[in-house]
mmCIF file of C-alpha atoms in Angstrom:
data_model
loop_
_atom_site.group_PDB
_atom_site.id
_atom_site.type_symbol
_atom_site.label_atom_id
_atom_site.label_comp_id
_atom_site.label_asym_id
_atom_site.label_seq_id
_atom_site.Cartn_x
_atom_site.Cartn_y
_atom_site.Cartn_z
ATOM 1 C CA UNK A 1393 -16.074 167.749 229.444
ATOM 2 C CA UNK A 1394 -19.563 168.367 228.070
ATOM 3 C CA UNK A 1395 -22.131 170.954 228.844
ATOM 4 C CA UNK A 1396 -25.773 169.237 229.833
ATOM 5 C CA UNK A 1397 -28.965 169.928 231.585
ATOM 6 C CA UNK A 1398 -30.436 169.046 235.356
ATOM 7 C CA UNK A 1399 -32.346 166.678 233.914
ATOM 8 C CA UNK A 1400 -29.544 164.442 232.349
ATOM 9 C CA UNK A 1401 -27.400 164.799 236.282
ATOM 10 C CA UNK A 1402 -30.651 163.213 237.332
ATOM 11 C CA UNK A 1403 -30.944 160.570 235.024
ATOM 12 C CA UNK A 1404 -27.343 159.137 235.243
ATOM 13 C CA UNK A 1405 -27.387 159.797 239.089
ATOM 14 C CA UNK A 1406 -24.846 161.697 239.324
ATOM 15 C CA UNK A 1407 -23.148 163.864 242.648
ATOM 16 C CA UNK A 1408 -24.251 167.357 241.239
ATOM 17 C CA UNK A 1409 -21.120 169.329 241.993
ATOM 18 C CA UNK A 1410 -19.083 167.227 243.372
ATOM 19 C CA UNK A 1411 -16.018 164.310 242.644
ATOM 20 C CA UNK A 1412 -17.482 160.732 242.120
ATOM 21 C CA UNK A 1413 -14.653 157.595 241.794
ATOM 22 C CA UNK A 1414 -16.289 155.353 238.801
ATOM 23 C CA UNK A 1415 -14.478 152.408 237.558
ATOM 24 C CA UNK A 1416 -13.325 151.541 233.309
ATOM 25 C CA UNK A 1417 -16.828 150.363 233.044
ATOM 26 C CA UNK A 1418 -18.590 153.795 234.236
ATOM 27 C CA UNK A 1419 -16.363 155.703 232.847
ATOM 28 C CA UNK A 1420 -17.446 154.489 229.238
ATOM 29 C CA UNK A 1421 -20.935 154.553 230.360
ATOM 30 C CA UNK A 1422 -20.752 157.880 230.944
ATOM 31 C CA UNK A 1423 -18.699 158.839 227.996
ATOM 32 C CA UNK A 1424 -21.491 157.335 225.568
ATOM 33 C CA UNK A 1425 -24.003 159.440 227.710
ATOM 34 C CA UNK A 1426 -22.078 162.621 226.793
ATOM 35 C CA UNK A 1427 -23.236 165.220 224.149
ATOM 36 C CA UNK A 1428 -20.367 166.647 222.030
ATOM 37 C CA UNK A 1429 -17.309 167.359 224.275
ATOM 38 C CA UNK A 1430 -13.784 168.945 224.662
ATOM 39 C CA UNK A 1431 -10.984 166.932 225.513
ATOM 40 C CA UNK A 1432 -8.532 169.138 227.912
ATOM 41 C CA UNK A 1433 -5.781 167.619 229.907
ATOM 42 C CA UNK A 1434 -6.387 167.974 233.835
ATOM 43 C CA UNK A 1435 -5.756 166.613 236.878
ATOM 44 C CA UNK A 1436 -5.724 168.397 239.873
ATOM 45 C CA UNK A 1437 -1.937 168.932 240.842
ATOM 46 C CA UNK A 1438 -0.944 169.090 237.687
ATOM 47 C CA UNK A 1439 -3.525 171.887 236.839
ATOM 48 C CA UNK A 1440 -2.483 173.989 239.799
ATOM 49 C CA UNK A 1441 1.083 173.553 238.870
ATOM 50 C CA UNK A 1442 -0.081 175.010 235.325
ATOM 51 C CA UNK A 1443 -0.919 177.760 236.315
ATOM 52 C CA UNK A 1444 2.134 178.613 238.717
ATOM 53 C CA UNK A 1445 4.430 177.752 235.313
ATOM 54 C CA UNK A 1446 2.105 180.194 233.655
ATOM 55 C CA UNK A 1447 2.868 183.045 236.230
ATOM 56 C CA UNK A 1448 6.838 182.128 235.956
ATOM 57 C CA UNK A 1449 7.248 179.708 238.803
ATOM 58 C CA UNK A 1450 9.921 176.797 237.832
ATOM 59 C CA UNK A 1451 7.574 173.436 238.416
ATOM 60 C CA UNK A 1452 7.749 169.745 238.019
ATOM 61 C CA UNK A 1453 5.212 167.703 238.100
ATOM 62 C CA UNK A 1454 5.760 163.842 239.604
ATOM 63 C CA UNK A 1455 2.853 161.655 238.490
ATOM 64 C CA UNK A 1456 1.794 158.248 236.638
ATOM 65 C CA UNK A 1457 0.307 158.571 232.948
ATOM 66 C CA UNK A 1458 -0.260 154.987 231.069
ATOM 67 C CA UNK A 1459 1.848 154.635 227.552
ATOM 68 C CA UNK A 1460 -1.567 155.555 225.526
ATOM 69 C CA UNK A 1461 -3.072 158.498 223.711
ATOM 70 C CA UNK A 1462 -4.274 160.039 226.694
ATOM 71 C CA UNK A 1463 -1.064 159.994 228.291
ATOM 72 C CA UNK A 1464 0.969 161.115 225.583
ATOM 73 C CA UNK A 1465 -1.356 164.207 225.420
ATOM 74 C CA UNK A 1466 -1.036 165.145 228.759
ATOM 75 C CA UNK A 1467 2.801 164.496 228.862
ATOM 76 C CA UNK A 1468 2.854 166.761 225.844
ATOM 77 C CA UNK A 1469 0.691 169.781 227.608
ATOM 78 C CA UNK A 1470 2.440 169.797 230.371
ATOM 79 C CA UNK A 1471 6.279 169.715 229.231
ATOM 80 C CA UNK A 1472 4.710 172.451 226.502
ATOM 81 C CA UNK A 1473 3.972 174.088 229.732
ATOM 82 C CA UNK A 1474 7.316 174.937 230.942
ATOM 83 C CA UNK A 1475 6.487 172.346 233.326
ATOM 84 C CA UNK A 1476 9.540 169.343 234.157
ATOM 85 C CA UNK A 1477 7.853 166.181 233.810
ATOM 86 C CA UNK A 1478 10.312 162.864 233.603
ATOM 87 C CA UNK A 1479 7.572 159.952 235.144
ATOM 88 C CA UNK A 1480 8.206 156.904 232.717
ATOM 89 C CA UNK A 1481 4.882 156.043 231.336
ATOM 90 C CA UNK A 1482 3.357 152.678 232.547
ATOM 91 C CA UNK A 1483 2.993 150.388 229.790
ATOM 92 C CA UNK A 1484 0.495 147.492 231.720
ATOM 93 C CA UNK A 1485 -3.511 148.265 231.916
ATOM 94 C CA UNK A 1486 -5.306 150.050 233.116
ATOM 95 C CA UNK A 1487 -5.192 153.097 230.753
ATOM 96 C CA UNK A 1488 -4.803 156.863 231.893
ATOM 97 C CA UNK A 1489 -6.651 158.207 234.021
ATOM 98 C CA UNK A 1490 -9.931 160.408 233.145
ATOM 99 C CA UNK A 1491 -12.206 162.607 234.688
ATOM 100 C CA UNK A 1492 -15.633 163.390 232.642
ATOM 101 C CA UNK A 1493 -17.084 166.248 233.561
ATOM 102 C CA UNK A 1494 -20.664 167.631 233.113
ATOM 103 C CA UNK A 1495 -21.468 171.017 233.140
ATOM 104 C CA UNK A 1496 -25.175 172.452 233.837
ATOM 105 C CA UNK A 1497 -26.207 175.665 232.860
ATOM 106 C CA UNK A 1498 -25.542 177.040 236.587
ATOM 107 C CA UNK A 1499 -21.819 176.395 235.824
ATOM 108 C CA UNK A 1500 -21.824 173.981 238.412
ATOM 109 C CA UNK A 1501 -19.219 170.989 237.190
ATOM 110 C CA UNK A 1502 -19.659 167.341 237.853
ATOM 111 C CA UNK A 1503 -16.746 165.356 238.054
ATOM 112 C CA UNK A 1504 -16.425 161.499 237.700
ATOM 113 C CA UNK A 1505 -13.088 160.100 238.059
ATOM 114 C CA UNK A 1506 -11.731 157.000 236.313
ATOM 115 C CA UNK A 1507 -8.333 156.610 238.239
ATOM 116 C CA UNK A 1508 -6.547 154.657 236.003
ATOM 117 C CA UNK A 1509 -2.598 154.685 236.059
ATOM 118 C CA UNK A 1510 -2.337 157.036 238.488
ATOM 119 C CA UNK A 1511 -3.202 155.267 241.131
ATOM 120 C CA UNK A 1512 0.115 153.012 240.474
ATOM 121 C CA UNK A 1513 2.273 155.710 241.151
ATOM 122 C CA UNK A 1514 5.101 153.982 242.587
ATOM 123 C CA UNK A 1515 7.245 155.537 245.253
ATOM 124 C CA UNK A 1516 10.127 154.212 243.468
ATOM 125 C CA UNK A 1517 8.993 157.070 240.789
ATOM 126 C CA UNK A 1518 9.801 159.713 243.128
ATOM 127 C CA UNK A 1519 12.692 162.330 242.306
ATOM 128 C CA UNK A 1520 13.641 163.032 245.634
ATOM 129 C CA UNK A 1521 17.042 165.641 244.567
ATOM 130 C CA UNK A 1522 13.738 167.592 243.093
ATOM 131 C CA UNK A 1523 11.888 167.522 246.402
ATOM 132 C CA UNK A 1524 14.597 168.440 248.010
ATOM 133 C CA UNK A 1525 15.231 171.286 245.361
ATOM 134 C CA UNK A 1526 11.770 172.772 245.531
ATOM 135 C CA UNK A 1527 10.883 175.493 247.535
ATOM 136 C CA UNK A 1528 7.379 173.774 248.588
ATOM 137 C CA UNK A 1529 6.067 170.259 247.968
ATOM 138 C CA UNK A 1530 2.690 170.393 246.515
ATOM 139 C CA UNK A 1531 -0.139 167.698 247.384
ATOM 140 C CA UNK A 1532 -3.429 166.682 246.546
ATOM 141 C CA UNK A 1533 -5.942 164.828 248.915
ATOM 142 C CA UNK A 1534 -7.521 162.818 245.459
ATOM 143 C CA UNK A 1535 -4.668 159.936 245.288
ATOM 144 C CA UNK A 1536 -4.570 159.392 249.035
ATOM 145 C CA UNK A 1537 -7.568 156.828 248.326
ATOM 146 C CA UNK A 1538 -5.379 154.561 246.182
ATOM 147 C CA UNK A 1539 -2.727 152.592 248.300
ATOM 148 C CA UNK A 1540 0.406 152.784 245.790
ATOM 149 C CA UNK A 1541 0.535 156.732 245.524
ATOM 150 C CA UNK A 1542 -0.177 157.261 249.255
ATOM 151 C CA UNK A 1543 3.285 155.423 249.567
ATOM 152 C CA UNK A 1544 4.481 157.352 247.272
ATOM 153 C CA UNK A 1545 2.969 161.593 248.867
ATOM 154 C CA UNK A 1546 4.283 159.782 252.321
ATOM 155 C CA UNK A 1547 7.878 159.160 251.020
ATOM 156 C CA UNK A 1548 7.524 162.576 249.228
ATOM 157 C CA UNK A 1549 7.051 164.410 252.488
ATOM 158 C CA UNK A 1550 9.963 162.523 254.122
ATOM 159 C CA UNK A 1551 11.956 163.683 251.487
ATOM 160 C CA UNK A 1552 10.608 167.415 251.778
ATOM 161 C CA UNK A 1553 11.391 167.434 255.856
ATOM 162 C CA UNK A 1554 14.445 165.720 255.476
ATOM 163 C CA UNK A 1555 15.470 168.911 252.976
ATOM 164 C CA UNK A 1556 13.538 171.399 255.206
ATOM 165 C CA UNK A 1557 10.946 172.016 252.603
ATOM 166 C CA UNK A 1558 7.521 172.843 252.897
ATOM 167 C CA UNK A 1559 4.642 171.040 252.633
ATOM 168 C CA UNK A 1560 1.646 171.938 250.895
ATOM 169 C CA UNK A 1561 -1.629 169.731 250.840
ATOM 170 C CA UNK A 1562 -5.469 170.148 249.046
ATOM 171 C CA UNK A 1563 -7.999 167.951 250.578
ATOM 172 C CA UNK A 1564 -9.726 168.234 247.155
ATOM 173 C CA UNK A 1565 -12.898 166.848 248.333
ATOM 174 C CA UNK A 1566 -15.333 165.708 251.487
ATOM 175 C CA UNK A 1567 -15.641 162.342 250.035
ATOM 176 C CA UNK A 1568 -11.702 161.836 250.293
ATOM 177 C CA UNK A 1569 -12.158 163.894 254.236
ATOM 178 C CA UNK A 1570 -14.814 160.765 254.781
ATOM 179 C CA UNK A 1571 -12.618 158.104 253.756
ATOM 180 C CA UNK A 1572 -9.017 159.663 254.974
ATOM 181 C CA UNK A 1573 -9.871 162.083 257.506
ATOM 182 C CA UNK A 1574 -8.140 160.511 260.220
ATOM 183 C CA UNK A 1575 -4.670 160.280 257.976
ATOM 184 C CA UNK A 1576 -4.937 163.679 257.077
ATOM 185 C CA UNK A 1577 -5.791 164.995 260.876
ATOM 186 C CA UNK A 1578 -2.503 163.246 261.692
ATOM 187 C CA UNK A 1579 -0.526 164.764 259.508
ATOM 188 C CA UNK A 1580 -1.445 168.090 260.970
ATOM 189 C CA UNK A 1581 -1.029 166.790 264.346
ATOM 190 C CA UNK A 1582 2.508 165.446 263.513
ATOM 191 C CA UNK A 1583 3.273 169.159 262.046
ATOM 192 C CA UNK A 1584 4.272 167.729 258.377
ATOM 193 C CA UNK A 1585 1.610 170.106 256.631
ATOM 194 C CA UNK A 1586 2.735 174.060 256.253
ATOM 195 C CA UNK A 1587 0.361 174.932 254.001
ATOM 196 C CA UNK A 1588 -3.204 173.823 254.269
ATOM 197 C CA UNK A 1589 -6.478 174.513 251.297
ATOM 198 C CA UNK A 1590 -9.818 173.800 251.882
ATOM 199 C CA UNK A 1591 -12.889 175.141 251.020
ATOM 200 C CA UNK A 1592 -15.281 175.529 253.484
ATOM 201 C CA UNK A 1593 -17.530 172.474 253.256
ATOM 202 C CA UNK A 1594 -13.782 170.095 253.573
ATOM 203 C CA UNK A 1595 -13.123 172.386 256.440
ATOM 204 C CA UNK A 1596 -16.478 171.559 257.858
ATOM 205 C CA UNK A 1597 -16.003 167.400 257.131
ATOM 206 C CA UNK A 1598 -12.215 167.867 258.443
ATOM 207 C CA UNK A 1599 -12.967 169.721 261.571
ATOM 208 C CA UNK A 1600 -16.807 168.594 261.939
ATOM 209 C CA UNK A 1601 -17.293 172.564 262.810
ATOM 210 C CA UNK A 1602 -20.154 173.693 260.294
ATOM 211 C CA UNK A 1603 -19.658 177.117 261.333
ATOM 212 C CA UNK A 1604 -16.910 178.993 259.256
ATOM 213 C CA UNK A 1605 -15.036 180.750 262.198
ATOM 214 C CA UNK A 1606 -15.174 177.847 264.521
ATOM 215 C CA UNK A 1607 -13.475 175.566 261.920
ATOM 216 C CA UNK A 1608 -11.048 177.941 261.346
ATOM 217 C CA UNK A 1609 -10.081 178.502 264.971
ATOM 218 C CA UNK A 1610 -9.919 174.312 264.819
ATOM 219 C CA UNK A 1611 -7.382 174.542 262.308
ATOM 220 C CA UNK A 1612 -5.440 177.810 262.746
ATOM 221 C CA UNK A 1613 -3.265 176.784 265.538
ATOM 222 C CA UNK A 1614 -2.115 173.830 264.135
ATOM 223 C CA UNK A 1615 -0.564 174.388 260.568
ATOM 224 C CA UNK A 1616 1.083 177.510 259.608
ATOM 225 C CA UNK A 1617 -0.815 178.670 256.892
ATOM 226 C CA UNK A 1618 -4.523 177.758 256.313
ATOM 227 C CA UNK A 1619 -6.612 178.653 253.430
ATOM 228 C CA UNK A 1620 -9.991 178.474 253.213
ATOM 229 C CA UNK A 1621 -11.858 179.587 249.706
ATOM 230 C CA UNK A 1622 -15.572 180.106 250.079
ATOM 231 C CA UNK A 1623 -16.783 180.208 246.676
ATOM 232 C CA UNK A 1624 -18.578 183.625 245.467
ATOM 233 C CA UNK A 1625 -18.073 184.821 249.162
ATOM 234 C CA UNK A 1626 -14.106 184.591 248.378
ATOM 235 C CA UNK A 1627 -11.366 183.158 251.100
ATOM 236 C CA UNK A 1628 -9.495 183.540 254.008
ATOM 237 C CA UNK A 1629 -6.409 182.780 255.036
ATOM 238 C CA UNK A 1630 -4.599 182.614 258.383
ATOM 239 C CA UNK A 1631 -1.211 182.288 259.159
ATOM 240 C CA UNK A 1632 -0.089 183.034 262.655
ATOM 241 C CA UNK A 1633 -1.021 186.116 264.148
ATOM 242 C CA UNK A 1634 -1.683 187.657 260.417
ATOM 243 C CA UNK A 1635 -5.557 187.132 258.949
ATOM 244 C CA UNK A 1636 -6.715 187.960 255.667
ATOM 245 C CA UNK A 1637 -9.353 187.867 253.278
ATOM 246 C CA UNK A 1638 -10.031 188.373 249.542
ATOM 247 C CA UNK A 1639 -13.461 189.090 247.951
ATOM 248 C CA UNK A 1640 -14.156 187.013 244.401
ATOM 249 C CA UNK A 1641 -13.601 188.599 241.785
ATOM 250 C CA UNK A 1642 -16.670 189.683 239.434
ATOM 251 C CA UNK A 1643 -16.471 187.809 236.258
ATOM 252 C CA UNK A 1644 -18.714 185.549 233.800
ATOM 253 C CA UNK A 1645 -19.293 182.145 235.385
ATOM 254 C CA UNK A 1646 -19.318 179.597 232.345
ATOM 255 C CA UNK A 1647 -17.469 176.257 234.165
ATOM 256 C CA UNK A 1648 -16.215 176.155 237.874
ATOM 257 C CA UNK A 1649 -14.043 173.005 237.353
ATOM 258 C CA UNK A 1650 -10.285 174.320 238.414
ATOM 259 C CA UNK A 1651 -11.198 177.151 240.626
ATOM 260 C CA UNK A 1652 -9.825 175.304 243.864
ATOM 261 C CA UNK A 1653 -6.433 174.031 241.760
ATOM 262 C CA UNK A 1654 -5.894 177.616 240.241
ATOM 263 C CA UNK A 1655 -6.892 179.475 243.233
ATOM 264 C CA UNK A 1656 -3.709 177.404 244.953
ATOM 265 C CA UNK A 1657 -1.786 178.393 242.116
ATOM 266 C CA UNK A 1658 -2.275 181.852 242.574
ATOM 267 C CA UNK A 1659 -1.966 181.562 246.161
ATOM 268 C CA UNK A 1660 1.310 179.603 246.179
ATOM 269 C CA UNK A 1661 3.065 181.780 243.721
ATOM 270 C CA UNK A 1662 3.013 185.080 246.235
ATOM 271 C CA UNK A 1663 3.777 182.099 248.999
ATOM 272 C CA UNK A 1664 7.212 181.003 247.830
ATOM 273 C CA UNK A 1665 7.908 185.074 246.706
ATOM 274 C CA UNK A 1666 7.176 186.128 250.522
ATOM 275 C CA UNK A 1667 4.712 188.292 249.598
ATOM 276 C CA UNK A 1668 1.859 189.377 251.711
ATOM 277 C CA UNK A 1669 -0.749 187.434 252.895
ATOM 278 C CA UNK A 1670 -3.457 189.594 251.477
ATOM 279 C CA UNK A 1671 -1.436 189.783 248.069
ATOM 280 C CA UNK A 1672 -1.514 186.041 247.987
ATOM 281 C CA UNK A 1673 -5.059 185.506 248.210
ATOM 282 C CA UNK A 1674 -5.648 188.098 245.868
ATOM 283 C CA UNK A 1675 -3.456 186.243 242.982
ATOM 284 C CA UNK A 1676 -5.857 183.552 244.017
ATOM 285 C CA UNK A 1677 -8.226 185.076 243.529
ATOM 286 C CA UNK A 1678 -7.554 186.430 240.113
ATOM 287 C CA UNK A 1679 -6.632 183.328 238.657
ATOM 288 C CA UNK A 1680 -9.799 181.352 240.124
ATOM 289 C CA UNK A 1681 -11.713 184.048 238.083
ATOM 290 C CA UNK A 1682 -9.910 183.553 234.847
ATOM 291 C CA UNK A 1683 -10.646 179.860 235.455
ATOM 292 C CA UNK A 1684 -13.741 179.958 235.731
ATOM 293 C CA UNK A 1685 -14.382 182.182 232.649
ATOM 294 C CA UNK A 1686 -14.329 179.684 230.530
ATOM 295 C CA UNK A 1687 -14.079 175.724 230.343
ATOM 296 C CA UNK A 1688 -11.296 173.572 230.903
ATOM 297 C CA UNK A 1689 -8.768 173.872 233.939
ATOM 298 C CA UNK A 1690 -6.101 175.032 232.541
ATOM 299 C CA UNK A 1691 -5.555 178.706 231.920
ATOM 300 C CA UNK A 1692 -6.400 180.457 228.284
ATOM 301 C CA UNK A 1693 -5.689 184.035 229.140
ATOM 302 C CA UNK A 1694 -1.708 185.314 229.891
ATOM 303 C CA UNK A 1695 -2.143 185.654 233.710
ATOM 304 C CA UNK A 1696 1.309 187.336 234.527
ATOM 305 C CA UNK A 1697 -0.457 190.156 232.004
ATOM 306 C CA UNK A 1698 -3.993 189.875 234.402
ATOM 307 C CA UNK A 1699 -1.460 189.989 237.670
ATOM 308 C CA UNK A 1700 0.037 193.220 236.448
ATOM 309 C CA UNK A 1701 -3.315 194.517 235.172
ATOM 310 C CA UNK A 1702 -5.768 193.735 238.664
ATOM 311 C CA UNK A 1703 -2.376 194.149 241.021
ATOM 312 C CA UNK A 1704 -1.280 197.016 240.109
#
């Protein structure tokens, strides 16, 4: 992750704001193009699921690091975490995955996404007495693309219905709508997704609504919780007959990379408690802010401490 100007996103052609897949080869292209950066481990999922370990939730995380220095750090941070984490590592190529980020002076992030070894996340890797364990399986929309892990979320939710869990799923981002959108609309027909996040341009790309309400009212009758985040204008959430909606909360924007995963975290940590919906979004809220305060996806500041503080 490196801070840069407009002028350098133009340059190297890159999605302003948004996820781009790049292969080995990119991904050291775009290293070499970076000015002096931090190294923080990420990962969608597994940053969400940082930040409900942070707030006292018991977690494990089920995903594929390679047996390299990137992987060994991110095994590290995450077991240092609180966070169970038993994957073996993969010893064959590729190497772990990476994600280099570029951040412009509007706080804006750029994500491009080397894949690696997590897209061989067998289903064979699965522990499914911890699925069944958990009060809520958590999903992200990134590793549908790759074949081998979409096995794997597929067998994942078996497991979870078979055990009367529920479901939760990001779609992460429109490109991954584009590509899977007709997987993911089925799994909301079929019923196997209880708790739904989107922003609102996936809700647009998922529903083809553009208008906020009407994509909503696409969605609301058909999983039992939806959550929509809306950037500075905060989210909404809908879960039966009970609405709700939670305003962002004020703070300095230096790096917006997390919000989404740490909103969720906030979000699913009231979820599994039973608390309200309002409360919920709020704790989403909260910990989106403290995200985005500084960079990296992963949370600096003690945010059972902020809960007590901005809850009340």
């Amino acid at each position: 992750m490196a801070a840069c100007d407009d002028a350098t996103i133009e340059r190297l052609s890159l999605n302003k704001g948004g996820m781009t897949l790049v292969d080995a080869e990119g991904a050291a292209r775009l290293y070499d193009a970076m000015g002096p950066a931090k190294e923080i481990s990420g990962g969608s999922a597994a940053n969400t699921l940082a930040g409900l370990a942070a707030l006292g939730s018991r977690c494990a995380f089920i995903g594929q690091v390679a047996d390299d220095q990137f992987g060994k750090v991110f095994a590290h941070d995450i077991r240092a975490g609180g966070i169970d984490f038993d994957t073996p590592a993969r010893a064959a190529e590729p190497p772990t995955a990476q994600c280099l980020i570029f951040v412009t002076p509007d706080a804006q992030r750029t994500m491009n996404t080397f894949l690696g070894a997590s897209q061989y996340l067998p289903a064979a890797a699965l522990d499914e007495d911890a699925i069944a364990a958990a009060k809520i399986l958590y999903l992200e929309g990134y590793l549908w693309d790759p074949e081998e892990p979409r096995a794997a979320m597929r067998r994942a939710i078996d497991a979870a219905r078979r055990a009367e869990r529920e479901v939760a799923f990001t779609l992460s981002e429109v490109f991954v709508i584009d590509r899977h959108g007709d997987d993911f609309r089925a799994l909301i027909d079929e019923g196997l997704i209880d708790v739904l996040f989107a922003n609102h341009t996936e809700l647009a790309a998922l529903t083809g609504e553009s208008d906020l309400e009407s994509g909503i009212a696409a969605l609301a009758g058909k999983v039992p919780t939806l959550v929509v985040t809306c950037s500075a204008d905060g989210a909404v959430a809908v879960r039966g007959a009970e609405r709700a909606r939670t305003d962002a909360l004020p703070t300095r924007v230096v790096d917006t990379t997390g919000a989404g995963d740490l909103f969720a975290a906030g979000f699913l940590h009231g979820h599994v408690n039973g608390e309200p919906l309002e409360t919920c979004l709020r704790r989403g809220a909260i910990c989106a802010a403290e995200i985005i305060s500084h960079y990296g996806a992963r949370p600096e500041a003690d945010l059972r401490a902020l809960m007590a503080e901005k809850l009340g």
